[in-house]
Amino acid sequence: MTSVTPRALVIVPTYNERESLPVLVEDLMRHPHVRVLVVDDQSPDGTGEVADGLARAHPGRVDVMHRTGQRGLGRSYVDGIAWGIRQPVDVICQMDADLSHDPRHLPALVAAAGQADVVIGSRYVPGGAIVNWPARRRLLSRLANIYIRQITRLNARDCTSGYRCWRREALAAMPLDGFISDGYSFLVEMLFVAAGQGARIAEVPITFVERRLGQSKLSRAVLLESALTPWRLVARGRSTP
Ligand SMILES: Nc1nc2c(ncn2[C@@H]2O[C@H](COP(=O)(O)OP(=O)(O)OP(=O)(O)O)[C@@H](O)[C@H]2O)c(=O)[nH]1
Ligand SMILES: [Mg+2]
């Protein structure tokens, strides 16, 4: 039996990640058949220029989208995905830039996309782990997942992981322009809509490592949006014909 290695595009949204991004991209470049799209939101720390340098160093493998206008993780993914689904790739992955998501897990995620529409890099399946999170942060993440699963009836153990791999066609079928969330809950909305479309959702274990460089963008506003989004999703889900 011959097997063809899937071509992967990894979309990496960035806001003030100038220290981490080069480490991540160089690591990803060690994987054959992998391309990267950095979606930068005019980071004040110059991450956009750092990304341009990486694109020059890896022509044809690293691209940069410099967003203008309102910044946001969800908006960045909407724009990056619109570009990505037109590329000649088989799978499209989502990854944080802060080195929490280790590229060594990428082959397992990509391979699992052979039998699934979306594969979650999961901290909460057997073999998954979290390194360097204080007890408070672990508890918050655990409770968030219980909360989301209860309200939305999603089955996945790790609904908030930002490390994912999609079959390109499955991602292209998502009505991203109609999404209601923009912060981290954008990730939950993606899963909810995918599940509603009958997508096959799989999880593979990852070891998540807390960021060592740069700063968190987790704000009170983001947490509030995350608390409200599951309710808004089910309300909308029920009212759609
Ligand atoms: N383009 C873009 N990227 C963003 C924005 N906010 C966050 N990001 C990126 O999204 C990814 C996840 O953000 P983080 O700040 O690491 O959020 P987190 O992982 O929940 O929290 P910490 O790891 O504790 O900082 C990182 O690559 C960020 O640079 C944004 O407004 N625009
Ligand atoms: Mg992070």
Coordinates of C-alpha atoms and ligand atoms in Angstrom, one line a residue:
M1 CA 0.0 0.0 0.0
T2 CA 1.4 3.4 -0.9
S3 CA 0.7 6.3 1.4
V4 CA 1.0 10.0 0.4
T5 CA 2.0 12.4 3.1
P6 CA -0.7 15.1 3.6
R7 CA 0.3 18.6 2.8
A8 CA -0.3 20.8 5.9
L9 CA -0.8 24.5 6.4
V10 CA -0.4 25.7 10.0
I11 CA -2.1 29.0 10.8
V12 CA -0.5 30.9 13.7
P13 CA -2.2 34.0 15.0
T14 CA 0.2 36.3 16.7
Y15 CA 0.0 39.4 19.0
N16 CA 3.2 40.3 20.7
E17 CA 5.1 37.0 20.2
R18 CA 8.4 38.2 18.8
E19 CA 10.5 36.0 21.0
S20 CA 8.5 32.8 20.6
L21 CA 7.6 32.9 16.9
P22 CA 11.0 32.3 15.4
V23 CA 11.5 29.3 17.7
L24 CA 8.1 27.9 16.6
V25 CA 8.5 28.5 12.9
E26 CA 12.0 27.0 12.7
D27 CA 10.7 23.9 14.6
L28 CA 7.8 23.6 12.1
M29 CA 10.2 24.0 9.2
R30 CA 11.9 20.7 10.2
H31 CA 8.7 18.9 9.3
P32 CA 8.5 18.2 5.6
H33 CA 5.2 19.1 3.7
V34 CA 4.4 21.8 6.3
R35 CA 3.7 25.4 5.5
V36 CA 3.0 28.2 7.9
L37 CA 0.7 31.3 7.7
V38 CA 1.4 33.9 10.4
V39 CA -1.6 36.2 11.0
D40 CA -0.3 39.2 12.8
D41 CA -2.5 41.9 14.3
Q42 CA 0.0 44.8 14.0
S43 CA 1.8 43.6 17.2
P44 CA 3.3 46.7 18.8
D45 CA 6.5 44.6 19.7
G46 CA 7.3 44.1 16.0
T47 CA 6.2 40.4 15.6
G48 CA 5.0 41.3 12.1
E49 CA 8.6 42.3 11.0
V50 CA 10.0 39.2 12.6
A51 CA 7.5 37.1 10.7
D52 CA 8.5 38.9 7.4
G53 CA 12.1 37.9 8.1
L54 CA 11.0 34.2 8.6
A55 CA 9.1 34.4 5.3
R56 CA 12.2 35.6 3.5
A57 CA 14.2 32.8 5.1
H58 CA 11.7 30.2 4.0
P59 CA 10.3 31.4 0.6
G60 CA 7.2 29.4 -0.4
R61 CA 6.8 27.9 3.0
V62 CA 6.2 30.8 5.3
D63 CA 3.6 33.5 4.5
V64 CA 2.5 36.5 6.6
M65 CA -0.8 38.2 6.7
H66 CA -0.6 41.7 8.3
R67 CA -4.1 42.5 9.5
T68 CA -5.3 46.1 9.9
G69 CA -8.5 47.2 11.6
Q70 CA -10.0 45.6 14.7
R71 CA -7.7 43.0 16.3
G72 CA -9.0 39.7 17.6
L73 CA -8.1 36.0 17.7
G74 CA -11.3 35.0 16.0
R75 CA -11.1 37.6 13.3
S76 CA -7.5 36.6 12.6
Y77 CA -8.6 33.0 12.1
V78 CA -11.5 34.0 9.9
D79 CA -9.1 35.9 7.6
G80 CA -6.3 33.3 7.8
I81 CA -8.7 30.4 7.0
A82 CA -10.2 32.3 4.1
W83 CA -6.7 32.4 2.6
G84 CA -5.8 28.9 3.7
I85 CA -8.7 27.1 2.2
R86 CA -7.6 28.3 -1.3
Q87 CA -4.1 26.8 -0.9
P88 CA -3.2 23.5 -2.4
V89 CA -3.1 21.7 1.0
D90 CA -4.9 18.7 2.5
V91 CA -5.1 19.8 6.1
I92 CA -5.1 23.1 7.9
C93 CA -3.9 23.3 11.5
Q94 CA -4.3 25.9 14.2
M95 CA -1.6 26.6 16.7
D96 CA -0.7 29.2 19.3
A97 CA 2.6 31.0 18.8
D98 CA 3.7 30.9 22.4
L99 CA 5.3 27.5 22.3
S100 CA 2.5 25.9 24.4
H101 CA 1.8 23.7 21.4
D102 CA 4.7 21.5 20.5
P103 CA 5.2 20.8 16.8
R104 CA 6.3 17.3 17.7
H105 CA 2.6 16.4 18.1
L106 CA 1.8 17.7 14.6
P107 CA 2.4 14.4 12.7
A108 CA -0.1 12.6 15.0
L109 CA -2.7 15.3 14.5
V110 CA -2.2 15.3 10.8
A111 CA -2.3 11.5 10.6
A112 CA -5.6 11.3 12.6
A113 CA -7.2 13.7 10.1
G114 CA -7.2 10.8 7.7
Q115 CA -10.2 9.4 9.6
A116 CA -11.7 12.6 11.1
D117 CA -12.8 16.1 9.9
V118 CA -11.2 17.8 12.9
V119 CA -8.6 16.5 15.3
I120 CA -8.1 18.2 18.6
G121 CA -4.7 18.2 20.3
S122 CA -6.1 17.3 23.6
R123 CA -4.9 17.7 27.2
Y124 CA -7.7 15.7 28.6
V125 CA -7.6 12.3 26.9
P126 CA -5.3 9.5 28.3
G127 CA -1.7 10.5 27.5
G128 CA -2.5 14.2 27.5
A129 CA -0.7 16.5 30.0
I130 CA -0.2 20.0 31.1
V131 CA 3.2 21.3 32.2
N132 CA 3.7 24.3 34.5
W133 CA 0.2 25.4 35.1
P134 CA -0.7 26.5 38.6
A135 CA -3.6 24.6 40.3
R136 CA -5.9 27.6 39.8
R137 CA -5.4 27.6 36.0
R138 CA -5.9 23.9 35.8
L139 CA -9.1 24.1 37.7
L140 CA -10.4 27.0 35.5
S141 CA -9.7 25.0 32.4
R142 CA -11.3 21.8 33.7
L143 CA -14.4 23.7 34.9
A144 CA -14.6 25.5 31.6
N145 CA -14.7 22.2 29.7
I146 CA -17.3 20.7 32.0
Y147 CA -19.4 23.9 31.6
I148 CA -19.1 23.9 27.8
R149 CA -19.8 20.2 27.5
Q150 CA -22.9 20.4 29.7
I151 CA -24.4 23.3 27.9
T152 CA -23.5 22.5 24.3
R153 CA -23.6 18.7 24.5
L154 CA -20.2 18.6 22.7
N155 CA -18.5 15.3 23.4
A156 CA -14.9 16.3 23.1
R157 CA -12.9 16.2 26.3
D158 CA -10.9 19.3 25.4
C159 CA -13.2 21.8 23.8
T160 CA -10.9 24.8 24.4
S161 CA -7.7 23.6 23.0
G162 CA -6.3 25.8 20.3
Y163 CA -4.2 23.1 18.8
R164 CA -6.2 21.5 16.0
C165 CA -6.0 20.0 12.6
W166 CA -8.8 20.2 10.0
R167 CA -9.4 18.5 6.7
R168 CA -9.4 21.4 4.4
E169 CA -12.8 20.6 3.0
A170 CA -14.4 20.5 6.4
L171 CA -13.0 23.9 7.3
A172 CA -14.1 25.3 4.0
A173 CA -17.6 24.2 4.8
M174 CA -17.8 26.3 8.0
P175 CA -19.9 29.5 7.8
L176 CA -17.2 31.5 9.6
D177 CA -18.6 34.9 8.6
G178 CA -21.7 34.3 10.6
F179 CA -19.8 33.5 13.8
I180 CA -20.9 35.3 17.0
S181 CA -17.7 35.1 19.1
D182 CA -14.3 36.5 18.5
G183 CA -12.0 35.8 21.5
Y184 CA -11.0 32.3 22.7
S185 CA -14.6 31.1 22.5
F186 CA -14.3 31.3 18.8
L187 CA -12.6 27.9 19.2
V188 CA -15.6 26.5 21.0
E189 CA -17.9 28.0 18.3
M190 CA -15.9 26.3 15.6
L191 CA -16.4 22.9 17.3
F192 CA -20.0 23.5 18.0
V193 CA -20.8 24.4 14.4
A194 CA -18.7 21.5 13.0
A195 CA -20.5 19.0 15.3
G196 CA -23.8 20.5 14.1
Q197 CA -22.7 19.8 10.5
G198 CA -22.0 16.2 11.4
A199 CA -18.2 16.5 11.4
R200 CA -16.2 13.6 12.8
I201 CA -14.3 15.0 15.8
A202 CA -11.3 13.1 17.1
E203 CA -8.8 13.8 19.9
V204 CA -5.1 12.9 20.2
P205 CA -3.1 13.5 23.3
I206 CA -0.7 16.4 23.6
T207 CA 1.5 17.8 26.3
F208 CA 0.6 21.4 26.7
V209 CA 3.4 23.6 28.1
E210 CA 2.6 27.0 29.7
R211 CA 4.2 30.0 28.0
R212 CA 7.6 31.0 29.2
L213 CA 8.1 34.0 27.0
G214 CA 5.8 37.0 26.3
Q215 CA 2.6 37.8 28.0
S216 CA -0.9 36.3 28.3
K217 CA -3.8 38.1 26.6
L218 CA -6.4 36.4 28.7
S219 CA -8.5 39.4 30.0
R220 CA -11.7 39.7 32.0
A221 CA -13.6 40.6 28.9
V222 CA -12.4 37.4 27.2
L223 CA -13.4 35.3 30.2
L224 CA -16.9 36.9 30.2
E225 CA -17.3 36.2 26.5
S226 CA -16.2 32.6 27.1
A227 CA -18.9 32.2 29.9
L228 CA -21.7 33.5 27.7
T229 CA -20.8 31.9 24.4
P230 CA -22.1 28.4 25.1
W231 CA -25.5 29.8 26.0
R232 CA -25.6 31.9 22.9
L233 CA -24.6 29.0 20.8
V234 CA -27.4 26.7 22.0
A235 CA -29.9 29.5 21.7
R236 CA -28.9 30.2 18.1
G237 CA -28.7 26.5 17.4
R238 CA -32.3 25.9 18.5
S239 CA -33.6 28.8 16.5
T240 CA -32.0 27.8 13.3
P241 CA -34.4 25.9 11.0
Ligands
LIG1 N1 -3.7 37.8 15.6 C1 -4.0 37.8 16.9 N2 -3.5 36.8 17.7 C2 -3.8 36.8 19.0 C3 -4.7 37.8 19.6 N3 -4.8 37.5 20.9 C4 -4.1 36.4 21.1 N4 -3.5 36.0 20.0 C5 -2.6 34.8 19.7 O1 -3.4 33.7 20.1 C6 -2.5 32.7 20.7 C7 -3.1 32.3 22.1 O2 -3.0 33.5 22.9 P1 -2.4 33.4 24.4 O3 -2.2 34.8 24.9 O4 -1.3 32.5 24.4 O5 -3.6 32.9 25.1 P2 -3.7 31.7 26.1 O6 -2.9 30.5 25.5 O7 -5.1 31.4 26.4 O8 -3.0 32.3 27.4 P3 -1.5 32.2 27.9 O9 -0.8 31.1 27.3 O10 -1.6 32.1 29.4 O11 -0.9 33.5 27.5 C8 -1.1 33.3 20.7 O12 -0.4 32.9 19.6 C9 -1.4 34.8 20.7 O13 -0.3 35.5 20.1 C10 -5.2 38.8 18.7 O14 -6.0 39.6 19.1 N5 -4.8 38.7 17.4
MG2 MG -1.0 30.6 25.4

